[in-house]
Short mmCIF file of C-alpha atoms and ligand atoms in Angstrom, two decimals:
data_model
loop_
_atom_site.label_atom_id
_atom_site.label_comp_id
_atom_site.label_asym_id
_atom_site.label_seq_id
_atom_site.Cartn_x
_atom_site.Cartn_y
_atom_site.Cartn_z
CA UNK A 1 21.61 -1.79 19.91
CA UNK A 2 20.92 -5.49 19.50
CA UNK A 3 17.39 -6.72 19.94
CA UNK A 4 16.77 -10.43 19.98
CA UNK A 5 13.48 -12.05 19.37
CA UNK A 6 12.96 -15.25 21.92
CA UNK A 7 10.71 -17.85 20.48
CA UNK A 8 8.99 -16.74 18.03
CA UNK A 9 8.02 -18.75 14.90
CA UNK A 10 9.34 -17.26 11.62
CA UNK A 11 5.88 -17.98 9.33
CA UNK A 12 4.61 -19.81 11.22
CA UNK A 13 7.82 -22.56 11.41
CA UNK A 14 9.76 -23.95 14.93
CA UNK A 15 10.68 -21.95 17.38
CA UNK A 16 13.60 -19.86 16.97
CA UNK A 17 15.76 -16.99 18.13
CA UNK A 18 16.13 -13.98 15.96
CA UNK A 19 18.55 -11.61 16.44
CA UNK A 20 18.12 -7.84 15.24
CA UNK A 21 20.89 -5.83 14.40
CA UNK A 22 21.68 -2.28 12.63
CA UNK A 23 18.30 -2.56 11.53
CA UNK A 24 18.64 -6.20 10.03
CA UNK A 25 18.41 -9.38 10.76
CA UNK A 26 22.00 -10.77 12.00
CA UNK A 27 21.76 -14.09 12.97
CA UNK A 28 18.12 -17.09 13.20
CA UNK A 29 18.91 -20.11 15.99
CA UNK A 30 17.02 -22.59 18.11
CA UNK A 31 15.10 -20.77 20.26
CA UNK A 32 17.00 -20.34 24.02
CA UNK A 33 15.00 -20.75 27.54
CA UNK A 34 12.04 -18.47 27.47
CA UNK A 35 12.13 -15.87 30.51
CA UNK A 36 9.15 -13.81 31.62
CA UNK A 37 9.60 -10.03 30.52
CA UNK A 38 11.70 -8.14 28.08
CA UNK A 39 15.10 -7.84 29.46
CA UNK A 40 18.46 -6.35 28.91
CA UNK A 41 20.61 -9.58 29.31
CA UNK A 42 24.00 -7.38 28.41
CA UNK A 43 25.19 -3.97 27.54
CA UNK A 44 23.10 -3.53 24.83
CA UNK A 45 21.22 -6.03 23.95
CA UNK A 46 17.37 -6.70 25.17
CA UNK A 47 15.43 -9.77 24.57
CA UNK A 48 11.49 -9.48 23.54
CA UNK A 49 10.02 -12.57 24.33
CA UNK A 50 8.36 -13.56 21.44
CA UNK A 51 5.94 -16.02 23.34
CA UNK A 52 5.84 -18.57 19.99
CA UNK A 53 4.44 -15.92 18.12
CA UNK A 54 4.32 -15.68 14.50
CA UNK A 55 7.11 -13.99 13.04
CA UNK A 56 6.24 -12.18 9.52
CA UNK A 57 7.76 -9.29 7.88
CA UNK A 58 6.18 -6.17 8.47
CA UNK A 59 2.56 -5.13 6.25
CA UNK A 60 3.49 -2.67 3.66
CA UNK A 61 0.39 -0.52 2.54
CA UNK A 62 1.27 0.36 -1.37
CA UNK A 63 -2.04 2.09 -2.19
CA UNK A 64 -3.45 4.24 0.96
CA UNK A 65 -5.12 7.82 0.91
CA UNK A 66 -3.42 9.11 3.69
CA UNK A 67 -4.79 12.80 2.53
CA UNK A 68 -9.03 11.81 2.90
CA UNK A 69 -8.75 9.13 5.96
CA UNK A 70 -11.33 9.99 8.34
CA UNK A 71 -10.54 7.58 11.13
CA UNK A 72 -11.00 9.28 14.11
CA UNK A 73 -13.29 11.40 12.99
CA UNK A 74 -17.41 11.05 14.06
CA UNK A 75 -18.81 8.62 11.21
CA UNK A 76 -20.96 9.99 8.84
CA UNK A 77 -23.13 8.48 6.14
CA UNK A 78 -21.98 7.82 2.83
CA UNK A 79 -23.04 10.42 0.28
CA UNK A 80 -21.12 9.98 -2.58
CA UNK A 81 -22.22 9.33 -6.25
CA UNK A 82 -21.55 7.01 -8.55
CA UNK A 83 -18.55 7.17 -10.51
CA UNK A 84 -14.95 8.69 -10.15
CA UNK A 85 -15.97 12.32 -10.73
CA UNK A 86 -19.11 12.53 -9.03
CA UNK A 87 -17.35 10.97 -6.27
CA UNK A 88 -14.47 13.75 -6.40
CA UNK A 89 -16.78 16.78 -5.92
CA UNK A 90 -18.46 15.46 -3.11
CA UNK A 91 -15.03 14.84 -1.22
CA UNK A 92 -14.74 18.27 -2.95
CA UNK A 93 -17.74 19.47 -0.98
CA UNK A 94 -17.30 17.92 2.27
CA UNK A 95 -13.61 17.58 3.10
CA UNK A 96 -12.86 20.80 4.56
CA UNK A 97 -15.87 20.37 6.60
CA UNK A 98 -14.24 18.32 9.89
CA UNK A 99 -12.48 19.84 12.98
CA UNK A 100 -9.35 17.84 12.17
CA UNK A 101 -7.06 19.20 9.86
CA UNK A 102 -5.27 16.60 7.16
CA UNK A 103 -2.09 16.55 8.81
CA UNK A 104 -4.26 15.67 12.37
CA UNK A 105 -6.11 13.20 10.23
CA UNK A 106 -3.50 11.40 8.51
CA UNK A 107 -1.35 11.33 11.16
CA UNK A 108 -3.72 9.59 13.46
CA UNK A 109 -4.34 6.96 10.62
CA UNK A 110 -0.85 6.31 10.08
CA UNK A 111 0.07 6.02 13.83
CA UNK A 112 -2.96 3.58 14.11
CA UNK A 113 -1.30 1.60 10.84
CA UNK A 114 1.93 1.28 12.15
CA UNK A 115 0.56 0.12 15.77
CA UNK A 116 -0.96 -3.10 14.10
CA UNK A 117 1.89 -4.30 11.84
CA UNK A 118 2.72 -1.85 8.88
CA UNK A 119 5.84 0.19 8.70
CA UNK A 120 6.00 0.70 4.91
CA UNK A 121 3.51 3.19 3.68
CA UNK A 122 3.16 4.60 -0.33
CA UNK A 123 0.21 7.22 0.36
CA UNK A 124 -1.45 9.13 -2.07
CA UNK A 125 -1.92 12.73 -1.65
CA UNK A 126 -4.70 14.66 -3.51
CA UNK A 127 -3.29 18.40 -6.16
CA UNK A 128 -5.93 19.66 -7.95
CA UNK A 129 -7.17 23.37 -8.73
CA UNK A 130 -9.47 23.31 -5.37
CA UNK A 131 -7.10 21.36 -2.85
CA UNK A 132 -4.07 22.95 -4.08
CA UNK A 133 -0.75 21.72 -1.91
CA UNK A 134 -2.87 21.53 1.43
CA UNK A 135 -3.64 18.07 1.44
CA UNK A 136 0.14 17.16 0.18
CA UNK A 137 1.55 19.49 2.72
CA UNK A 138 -0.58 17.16 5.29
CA UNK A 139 0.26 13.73 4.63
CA UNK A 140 4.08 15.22 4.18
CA UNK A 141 3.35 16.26 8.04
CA UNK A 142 2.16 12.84 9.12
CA UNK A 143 5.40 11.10 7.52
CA UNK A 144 7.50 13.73 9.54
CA UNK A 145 5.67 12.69 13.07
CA UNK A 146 6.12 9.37 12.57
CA UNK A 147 9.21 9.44 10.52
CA UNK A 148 10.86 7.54 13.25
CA UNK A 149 8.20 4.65 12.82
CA UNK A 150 7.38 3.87 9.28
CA UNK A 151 9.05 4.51 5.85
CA UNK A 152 6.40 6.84 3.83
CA UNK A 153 6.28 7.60 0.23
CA UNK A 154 4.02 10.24 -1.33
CA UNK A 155 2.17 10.24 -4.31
CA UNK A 156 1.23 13.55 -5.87
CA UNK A 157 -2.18 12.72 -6.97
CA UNK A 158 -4.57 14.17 -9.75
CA UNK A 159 -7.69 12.85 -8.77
CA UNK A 160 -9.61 15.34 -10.50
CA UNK A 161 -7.43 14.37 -13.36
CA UNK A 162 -5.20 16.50 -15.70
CA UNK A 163 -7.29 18.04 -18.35
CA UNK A 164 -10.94 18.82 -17.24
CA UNK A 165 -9.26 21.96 -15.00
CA UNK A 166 -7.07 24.52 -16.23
CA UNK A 167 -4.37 24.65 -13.76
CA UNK A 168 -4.43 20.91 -13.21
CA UNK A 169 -0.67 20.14 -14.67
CA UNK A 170 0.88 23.33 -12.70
CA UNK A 171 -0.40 22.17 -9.44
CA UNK A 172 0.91 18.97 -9.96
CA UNK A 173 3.95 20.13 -11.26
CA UNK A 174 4.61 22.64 -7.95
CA UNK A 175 3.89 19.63 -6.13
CA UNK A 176 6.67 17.53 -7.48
CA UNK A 177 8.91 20.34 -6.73
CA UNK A 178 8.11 19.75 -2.64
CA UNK A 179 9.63 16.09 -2.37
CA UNK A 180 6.91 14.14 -3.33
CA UNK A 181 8.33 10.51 -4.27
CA UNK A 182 5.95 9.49 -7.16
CA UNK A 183 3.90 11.33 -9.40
CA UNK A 184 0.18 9.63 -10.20
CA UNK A 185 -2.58 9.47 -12.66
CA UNK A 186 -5.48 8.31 -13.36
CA UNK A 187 -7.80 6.34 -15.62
CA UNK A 188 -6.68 8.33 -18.74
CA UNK A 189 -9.62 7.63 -21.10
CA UNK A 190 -12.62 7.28 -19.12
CA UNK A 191 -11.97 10.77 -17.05
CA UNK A 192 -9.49 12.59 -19.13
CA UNK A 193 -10.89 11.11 -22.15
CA UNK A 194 -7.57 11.86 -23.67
CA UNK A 195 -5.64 8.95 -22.54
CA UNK A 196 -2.48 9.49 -25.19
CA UNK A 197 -2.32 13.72 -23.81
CA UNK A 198 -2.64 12.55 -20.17
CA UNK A 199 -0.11 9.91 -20.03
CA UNK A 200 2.16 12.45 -21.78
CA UNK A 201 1.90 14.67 -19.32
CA UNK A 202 2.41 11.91 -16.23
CA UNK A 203 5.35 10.25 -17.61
CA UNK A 204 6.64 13.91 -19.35
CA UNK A 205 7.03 14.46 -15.55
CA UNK A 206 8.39 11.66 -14.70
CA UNK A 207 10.78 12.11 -16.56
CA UNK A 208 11.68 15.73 -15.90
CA UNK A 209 11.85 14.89 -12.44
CA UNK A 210 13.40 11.54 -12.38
CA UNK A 211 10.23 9.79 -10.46
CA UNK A 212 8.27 6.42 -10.88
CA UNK A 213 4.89 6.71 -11.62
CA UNK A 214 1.11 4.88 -10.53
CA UNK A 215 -1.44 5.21 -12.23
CA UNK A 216 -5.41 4.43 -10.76
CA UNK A 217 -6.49 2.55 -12.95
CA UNK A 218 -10.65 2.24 -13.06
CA UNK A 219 -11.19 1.47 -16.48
CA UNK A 220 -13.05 -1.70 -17.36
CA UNK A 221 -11.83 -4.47 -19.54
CA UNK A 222 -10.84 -3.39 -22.87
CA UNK A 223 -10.69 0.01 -22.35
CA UNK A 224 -8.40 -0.78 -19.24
CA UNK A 225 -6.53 -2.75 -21.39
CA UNK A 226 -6.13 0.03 -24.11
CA UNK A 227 -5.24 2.40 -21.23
CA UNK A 228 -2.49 -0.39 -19.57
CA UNK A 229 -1.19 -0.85 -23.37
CA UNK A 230 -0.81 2.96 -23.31
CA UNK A 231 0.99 2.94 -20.24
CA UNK A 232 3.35 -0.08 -21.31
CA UNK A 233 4.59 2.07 -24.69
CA UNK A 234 5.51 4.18 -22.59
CA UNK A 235 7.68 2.28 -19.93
CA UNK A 236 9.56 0.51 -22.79
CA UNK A 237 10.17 4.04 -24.21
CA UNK A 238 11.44 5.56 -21.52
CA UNK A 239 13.33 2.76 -20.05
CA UNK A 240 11.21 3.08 -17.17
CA UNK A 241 11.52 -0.41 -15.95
CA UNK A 242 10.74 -1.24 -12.27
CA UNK A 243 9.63 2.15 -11.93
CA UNK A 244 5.87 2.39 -12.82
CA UNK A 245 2.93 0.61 -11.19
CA UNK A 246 -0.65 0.22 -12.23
CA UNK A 247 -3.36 0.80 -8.87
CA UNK A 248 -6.04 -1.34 -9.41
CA UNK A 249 -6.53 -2.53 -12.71
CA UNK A 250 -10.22 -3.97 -12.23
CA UNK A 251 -10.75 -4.63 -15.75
CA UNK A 252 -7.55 -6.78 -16.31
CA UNK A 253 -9.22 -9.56 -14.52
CA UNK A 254 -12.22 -9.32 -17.20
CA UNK A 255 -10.00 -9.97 -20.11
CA UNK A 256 -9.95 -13.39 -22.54
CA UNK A 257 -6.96 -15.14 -21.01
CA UNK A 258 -5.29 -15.25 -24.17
CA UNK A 259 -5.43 -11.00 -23.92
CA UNK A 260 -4.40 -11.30 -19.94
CA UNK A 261 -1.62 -13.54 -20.69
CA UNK A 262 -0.33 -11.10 -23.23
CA UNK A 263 -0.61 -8.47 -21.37
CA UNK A 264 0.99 -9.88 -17.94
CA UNK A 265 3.66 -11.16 -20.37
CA UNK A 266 4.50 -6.67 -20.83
CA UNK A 267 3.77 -6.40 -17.32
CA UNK A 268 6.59 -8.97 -16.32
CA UNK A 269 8.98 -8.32 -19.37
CA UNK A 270 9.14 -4.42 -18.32
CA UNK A 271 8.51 -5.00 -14.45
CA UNK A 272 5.92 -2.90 -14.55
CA UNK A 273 3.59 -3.84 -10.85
CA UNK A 274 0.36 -3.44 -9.52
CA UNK A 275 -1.43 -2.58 -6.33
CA UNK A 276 -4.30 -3.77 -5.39
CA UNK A 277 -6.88 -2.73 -2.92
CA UNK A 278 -8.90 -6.40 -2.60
CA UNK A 279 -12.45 -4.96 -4.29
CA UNK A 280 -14.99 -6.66 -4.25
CA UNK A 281 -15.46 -7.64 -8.11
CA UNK A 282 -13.43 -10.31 -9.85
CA UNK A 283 -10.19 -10.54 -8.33
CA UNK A 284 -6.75 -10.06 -9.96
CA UNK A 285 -5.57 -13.42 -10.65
CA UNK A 286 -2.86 -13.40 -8.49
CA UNK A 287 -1.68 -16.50 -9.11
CA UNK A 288 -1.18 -15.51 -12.88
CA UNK A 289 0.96 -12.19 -11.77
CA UNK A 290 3.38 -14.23 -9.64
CA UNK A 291 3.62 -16.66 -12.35
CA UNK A 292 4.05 -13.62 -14.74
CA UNK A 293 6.99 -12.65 -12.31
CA UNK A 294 4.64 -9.72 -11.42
CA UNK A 295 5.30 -7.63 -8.69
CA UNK A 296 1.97 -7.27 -6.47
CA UNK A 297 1.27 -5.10 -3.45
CA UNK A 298 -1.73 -4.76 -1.25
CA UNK A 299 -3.40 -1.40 0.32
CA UNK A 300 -6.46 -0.10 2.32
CA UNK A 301 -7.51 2.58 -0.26
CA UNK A 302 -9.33 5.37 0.93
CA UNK A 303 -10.44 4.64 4.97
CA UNK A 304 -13.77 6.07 6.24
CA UNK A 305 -13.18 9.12 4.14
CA UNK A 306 -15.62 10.30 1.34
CA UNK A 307 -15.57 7.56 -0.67
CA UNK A 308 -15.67 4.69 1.29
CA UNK A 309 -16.91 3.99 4.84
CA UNK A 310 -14.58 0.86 4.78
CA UNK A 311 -10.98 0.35 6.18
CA UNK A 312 -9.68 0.22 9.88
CA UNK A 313 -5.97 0.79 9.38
CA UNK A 314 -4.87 -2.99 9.72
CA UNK A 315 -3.53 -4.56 7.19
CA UNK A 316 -4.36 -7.88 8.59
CA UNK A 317 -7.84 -7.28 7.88
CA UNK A 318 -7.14 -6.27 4.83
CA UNK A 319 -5.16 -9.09 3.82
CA UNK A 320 -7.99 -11.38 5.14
CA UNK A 321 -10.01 -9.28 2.51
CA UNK A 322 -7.84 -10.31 -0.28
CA UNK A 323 -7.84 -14.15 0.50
CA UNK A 324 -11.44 -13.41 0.60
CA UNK A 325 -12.02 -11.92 -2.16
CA UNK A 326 -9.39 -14.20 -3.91
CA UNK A 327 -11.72 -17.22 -2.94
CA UNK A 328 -8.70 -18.61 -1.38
CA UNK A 329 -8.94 -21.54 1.16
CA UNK A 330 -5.86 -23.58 0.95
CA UNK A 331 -3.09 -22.98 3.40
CA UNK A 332 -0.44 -22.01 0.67
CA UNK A 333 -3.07 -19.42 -0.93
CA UNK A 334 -3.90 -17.39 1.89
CA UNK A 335 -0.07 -17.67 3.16
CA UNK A 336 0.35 -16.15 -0.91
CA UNK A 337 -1.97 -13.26 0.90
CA UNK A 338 0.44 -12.63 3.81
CA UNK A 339 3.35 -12.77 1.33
CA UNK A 340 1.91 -10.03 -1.13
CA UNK A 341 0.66 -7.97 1.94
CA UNK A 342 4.13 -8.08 2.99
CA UNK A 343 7.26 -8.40 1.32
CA UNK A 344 5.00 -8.39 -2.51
CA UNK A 345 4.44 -4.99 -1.08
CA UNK A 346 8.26 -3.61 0.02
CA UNK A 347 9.17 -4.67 -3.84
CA UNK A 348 6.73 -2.38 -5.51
CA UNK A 349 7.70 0.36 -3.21
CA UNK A 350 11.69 -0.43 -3.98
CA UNK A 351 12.43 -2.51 -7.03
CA UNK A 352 15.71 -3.39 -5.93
CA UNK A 353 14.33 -5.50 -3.07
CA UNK A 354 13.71 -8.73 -2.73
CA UNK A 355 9.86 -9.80 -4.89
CA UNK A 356 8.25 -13.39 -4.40
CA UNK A 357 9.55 -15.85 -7.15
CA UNK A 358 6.02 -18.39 -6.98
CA UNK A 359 2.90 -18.27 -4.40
CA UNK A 360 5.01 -20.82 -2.69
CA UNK A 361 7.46 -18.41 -1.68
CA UNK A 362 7.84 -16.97 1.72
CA UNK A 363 10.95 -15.19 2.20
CA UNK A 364 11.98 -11.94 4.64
CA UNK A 365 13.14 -13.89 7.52
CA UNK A 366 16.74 -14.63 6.70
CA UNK A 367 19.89 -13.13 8.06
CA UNK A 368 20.71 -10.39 6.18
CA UNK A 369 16.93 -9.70 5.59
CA UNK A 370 15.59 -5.60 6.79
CA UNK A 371 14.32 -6.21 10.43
CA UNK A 372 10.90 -4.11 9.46
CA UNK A 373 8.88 -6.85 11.11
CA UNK A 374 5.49 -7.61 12.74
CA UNK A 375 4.68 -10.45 15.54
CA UNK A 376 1.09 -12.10 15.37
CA UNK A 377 -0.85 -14.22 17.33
CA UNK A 378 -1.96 -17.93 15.85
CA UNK A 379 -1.58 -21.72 15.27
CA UNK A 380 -0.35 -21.13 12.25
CA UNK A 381 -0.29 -18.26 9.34
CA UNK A 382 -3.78 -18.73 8.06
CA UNK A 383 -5.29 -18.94 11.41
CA UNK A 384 -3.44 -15.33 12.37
CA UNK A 385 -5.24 -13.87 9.20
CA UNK A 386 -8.67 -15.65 10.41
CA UNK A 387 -8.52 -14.72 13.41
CA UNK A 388 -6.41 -11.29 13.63
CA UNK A 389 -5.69 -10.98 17.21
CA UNK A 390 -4.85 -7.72 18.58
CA UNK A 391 -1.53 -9.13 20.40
CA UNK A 392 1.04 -7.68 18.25
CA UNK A 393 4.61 -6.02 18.08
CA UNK A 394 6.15 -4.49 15.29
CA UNK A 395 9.64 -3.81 14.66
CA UNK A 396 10.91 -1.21 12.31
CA UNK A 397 14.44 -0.64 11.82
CA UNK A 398 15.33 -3.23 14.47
CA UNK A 399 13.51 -1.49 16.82
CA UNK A 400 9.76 -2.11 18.69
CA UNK A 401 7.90 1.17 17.34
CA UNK A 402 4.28 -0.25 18.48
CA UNK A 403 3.23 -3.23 21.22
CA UNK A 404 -0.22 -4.56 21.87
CA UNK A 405 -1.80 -1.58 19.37
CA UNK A 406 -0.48 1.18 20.75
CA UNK A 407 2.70 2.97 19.52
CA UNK A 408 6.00 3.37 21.96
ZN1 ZN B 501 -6.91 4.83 -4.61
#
C-alpha cells in the first residue's frame, strides 16, 4: 500500500510530495496539483492531501504513566502530599477508587495520544507490594488495543521503591518475567536511602534479564549528582551503553557548570539519555545535552491522575511547555523543542536510531526515514507549537491511524 502525502511542508520547508511506503518514506518531490479529497489515483496507492501542512515526525512520549492517567475520568481535587512517598500512598489510597479499570483508563489516554500526533509511547507501569501486576497487566492491555496504532514500551516501575517493603524486588522481578521492556527505579538515596543496594538490585536485573533501565530521578543537586554518578559506574561496568536513561534529573540543572559539564561529559561518553517531563523549576540545559551528544526525550508524566491534575494527552502542548519552560523564543530554539519531542524522543526509546547531532538539526523527513509521522497546522514550526491547532493527521507505519483528533 503506497500512501502519498500532497503538499505538505516537511518542517515547515516548500511544498512537497511525500511518498509512504512499507512503512517508510520512499521517495520527497515538488509537490504535484493539489485535488480536493483523499483519493486512490491507482491500484494501491491513495493520496492525502496534505493542504501545505506541516510535515513533522511523529511525537514520541518517553516518560508517560500510562498505569495512573485519569483522563476521562470526573476531575477531582488534588490531594496529594508533599514529597514522593506521601504522594505514593495517596495514589495508594485513592486509585482503586474510579469506575474505570486501568486497562479502560490507559487505553482511553493512549487512544487520545495517538489521535493528536504521538505514535511512540515508553509508559511506566506501577509493581509494588499493594498494586501487585494489576496496573502492569493494564497498560500491557492498552498497548494490545492499540497495538495497531502506536509502538508501546513498558516500564516495570517501583514507585514505592525497592527496600522500604518486603516483597518489593519479587514483584518486580515477576513482572519482568511478563514482557515488560525496561525495568525502572527510582531516586535511590532520598527514598531507598540505600542508593549503592538499590541500584544493585535495578541493574542486577537488568542484567539477568537483558533490559535497559530508567531511573526517576528526584534528587536535588548534589545528591542527584551522587545518585547519577552511581548510576554511571554502573553503565561503564556493565557495558550498558545506549541502554540506560535518567527521568528527570531536576537537580542536574542546579549544579556548578564545571560539575554539569563533567557529568554530561559521562552522560555522552557512555550514551547514557534523559527524559524529561518540562517541570516547572530550572530547566535542563538542553542546549548543553545536545552539545554533550546527549540523547533527550520529552513526556507528559503522570496526566490528571493522583499526582498531578496537569496533562491533556498532546504532546504539542507539551512541547510548547518545554520551550516554555526552556525560556526559548528564537525560531531555532523552539524548532530544538519539536526536534526533542520528536525524533530526540524515538532515539532514547531505540538507540540504534537516528539522535539530533546540534539544536540546529532537524532530520526524520528523508527517504529512507520510518513514516511514523504527524501533520500540523501553521505558518511555520513555531507558530504550530503556539498555536496547536486541532487539524491534524498522523501516520504510523505508513498508514493514517488518527485524522482531525479522532482515531480511524
Ligand atoms: Zn514519572
Amino acid at each position: 500500500m503506497t500512501l502519498i502525502l500532497r503538499n505538505v511542508r516537511p518542517w515547515g520547508a516548500e511544498a512537497t510530495d511525500v511518498t509512504l511506503d512499507g512503512g517508510a518514506i520512499t521517495a520527497v518531490g515538488p509537490a504535484s496539483t493539489a485535488g480536493t479529497s483523499p483519493t486512490e489515483v491507482s491500484a494501491g496507492v491513495t493520496v492525502l492531501e496534505g493542504r501545505g501542512r506541516i510535515l513533522l515526525p511523529s511525537f514520541s512520549d518517553v516518560h508517560v504513566h500510562l498505569d495512573s492517567t485519569r483522563l476521562g475520568q470526573p476531575f477531582r481535587p488534588h490531594s496529594g502530599g508533599p514529597g514522593v512517598w506521601a504522594m505514593m500512598l495517596n495514589d495508594r489510597q485513592h486509585w482503586r477508587e474510579d469506575d474505570a479499570s486501568v486497562a479502560e483508563r490507559a487505553t482511553h489516554t493512549l487512544g487520545a495520544m495517538i489521535e493528536h500526533g504521538t505514535t511512540r509511547v515508553r509508559s511506566f507501569a506501577q509493581v509494588d507490594v499493594d498494586t501487585g501486576l494489576e496496573r502492569l497487566e493494564g497498560v500491557l492491555a492498552a498497548r494490545q488495543e492499540h497495538q495497531d496504532r502506536a509502538d508501546v514500551a513498558v516500564i516495570a516501575f517501583p514507585q514505592a521503591g525497592l527496600l522500604r517493603e518486603p516483597g518489593s524486588v519479587e514483584v518486580l522481578e515477576e513482572a519482568l518475567k511478563l514482557g515488560v521492556d525496561v525495568v525502572g527505579g527510582i531516586d535511590p538515596c532520598a527514598l531507598d536511602r540505600d542508593p549503592v543496594r538499590h541500584l544493585d538490585i535495578v541493574f542486577g536485573l537488568a542484567e539477568k534479564y537483558g533490559l535497559p533501565v530508567d531511573i526517576h530521578l528526584h534528587e536535588p543537586a548534589q545528591l542527584g549528582l551522587f545518585s547519577a554518578q552511581l548510576i554511571v559506574e554502573r553503565t561503564r561496568a556493565l557495558g550498558m551503553q545506549g541502554l540506560v536513561t535518567i527521568s528527570h534529573g531536576y537537580g542536574l540543572a542546579e549544579l556548578p557548570a564545571g560539575q554539569l559539564q563533567e557529568l554530561l561529559e559521562d552522560l555522552g561518553a557512555l550514551d547514557i539519555s534523559m527524559a524529561t517531563v518540562a517541570p516547572s523549576g530550572e530547566p535542563l540545559p538542553l542546549a548543553k545535552l545536545a552539545a554533550a551528544g546527549v540523547r533527550v526525550g520529552l513526556g507528559q508524566d503522570g496526566q490528571r491522575d493522583f499526582w498531578s491534575p496537569y496533562g491533556n494527552a498532546d504532546m504539542l502542548d507539551r512541547t510548547w511547555q518545554l520551550a516554555f519552560t526552556s525560556r526559548f523564543r528564537a525560531d531555532e530554539l523552539v524548532e530544538h523543542a519539536v526536534a526533542v519531542a520528536t525524533i530526540g524522543g524515538a532515539s532514547v526509546l531505540d538507540p540504534a536510531a537516528m539522535r539530533l547531532t546540534s539544536i540546529a538539526d532537524r532530520p526524520g523527513l528523508a527517504v529512507g526515514d520510518p513514516a511514523e509521522l504527524v501533520l500540523v497546522s501553521g505558518d511555520t514550526v513555531t507558530a504550530a507549537v503556539m498555536d496547536r491547532l486541532p487539524d491534524r493527521t498522523v501516520i504510523h507505519r505508513g498508514t493514517v491511524v488518527a485524522d482531525q483528533l479522532a482515531l480511524l
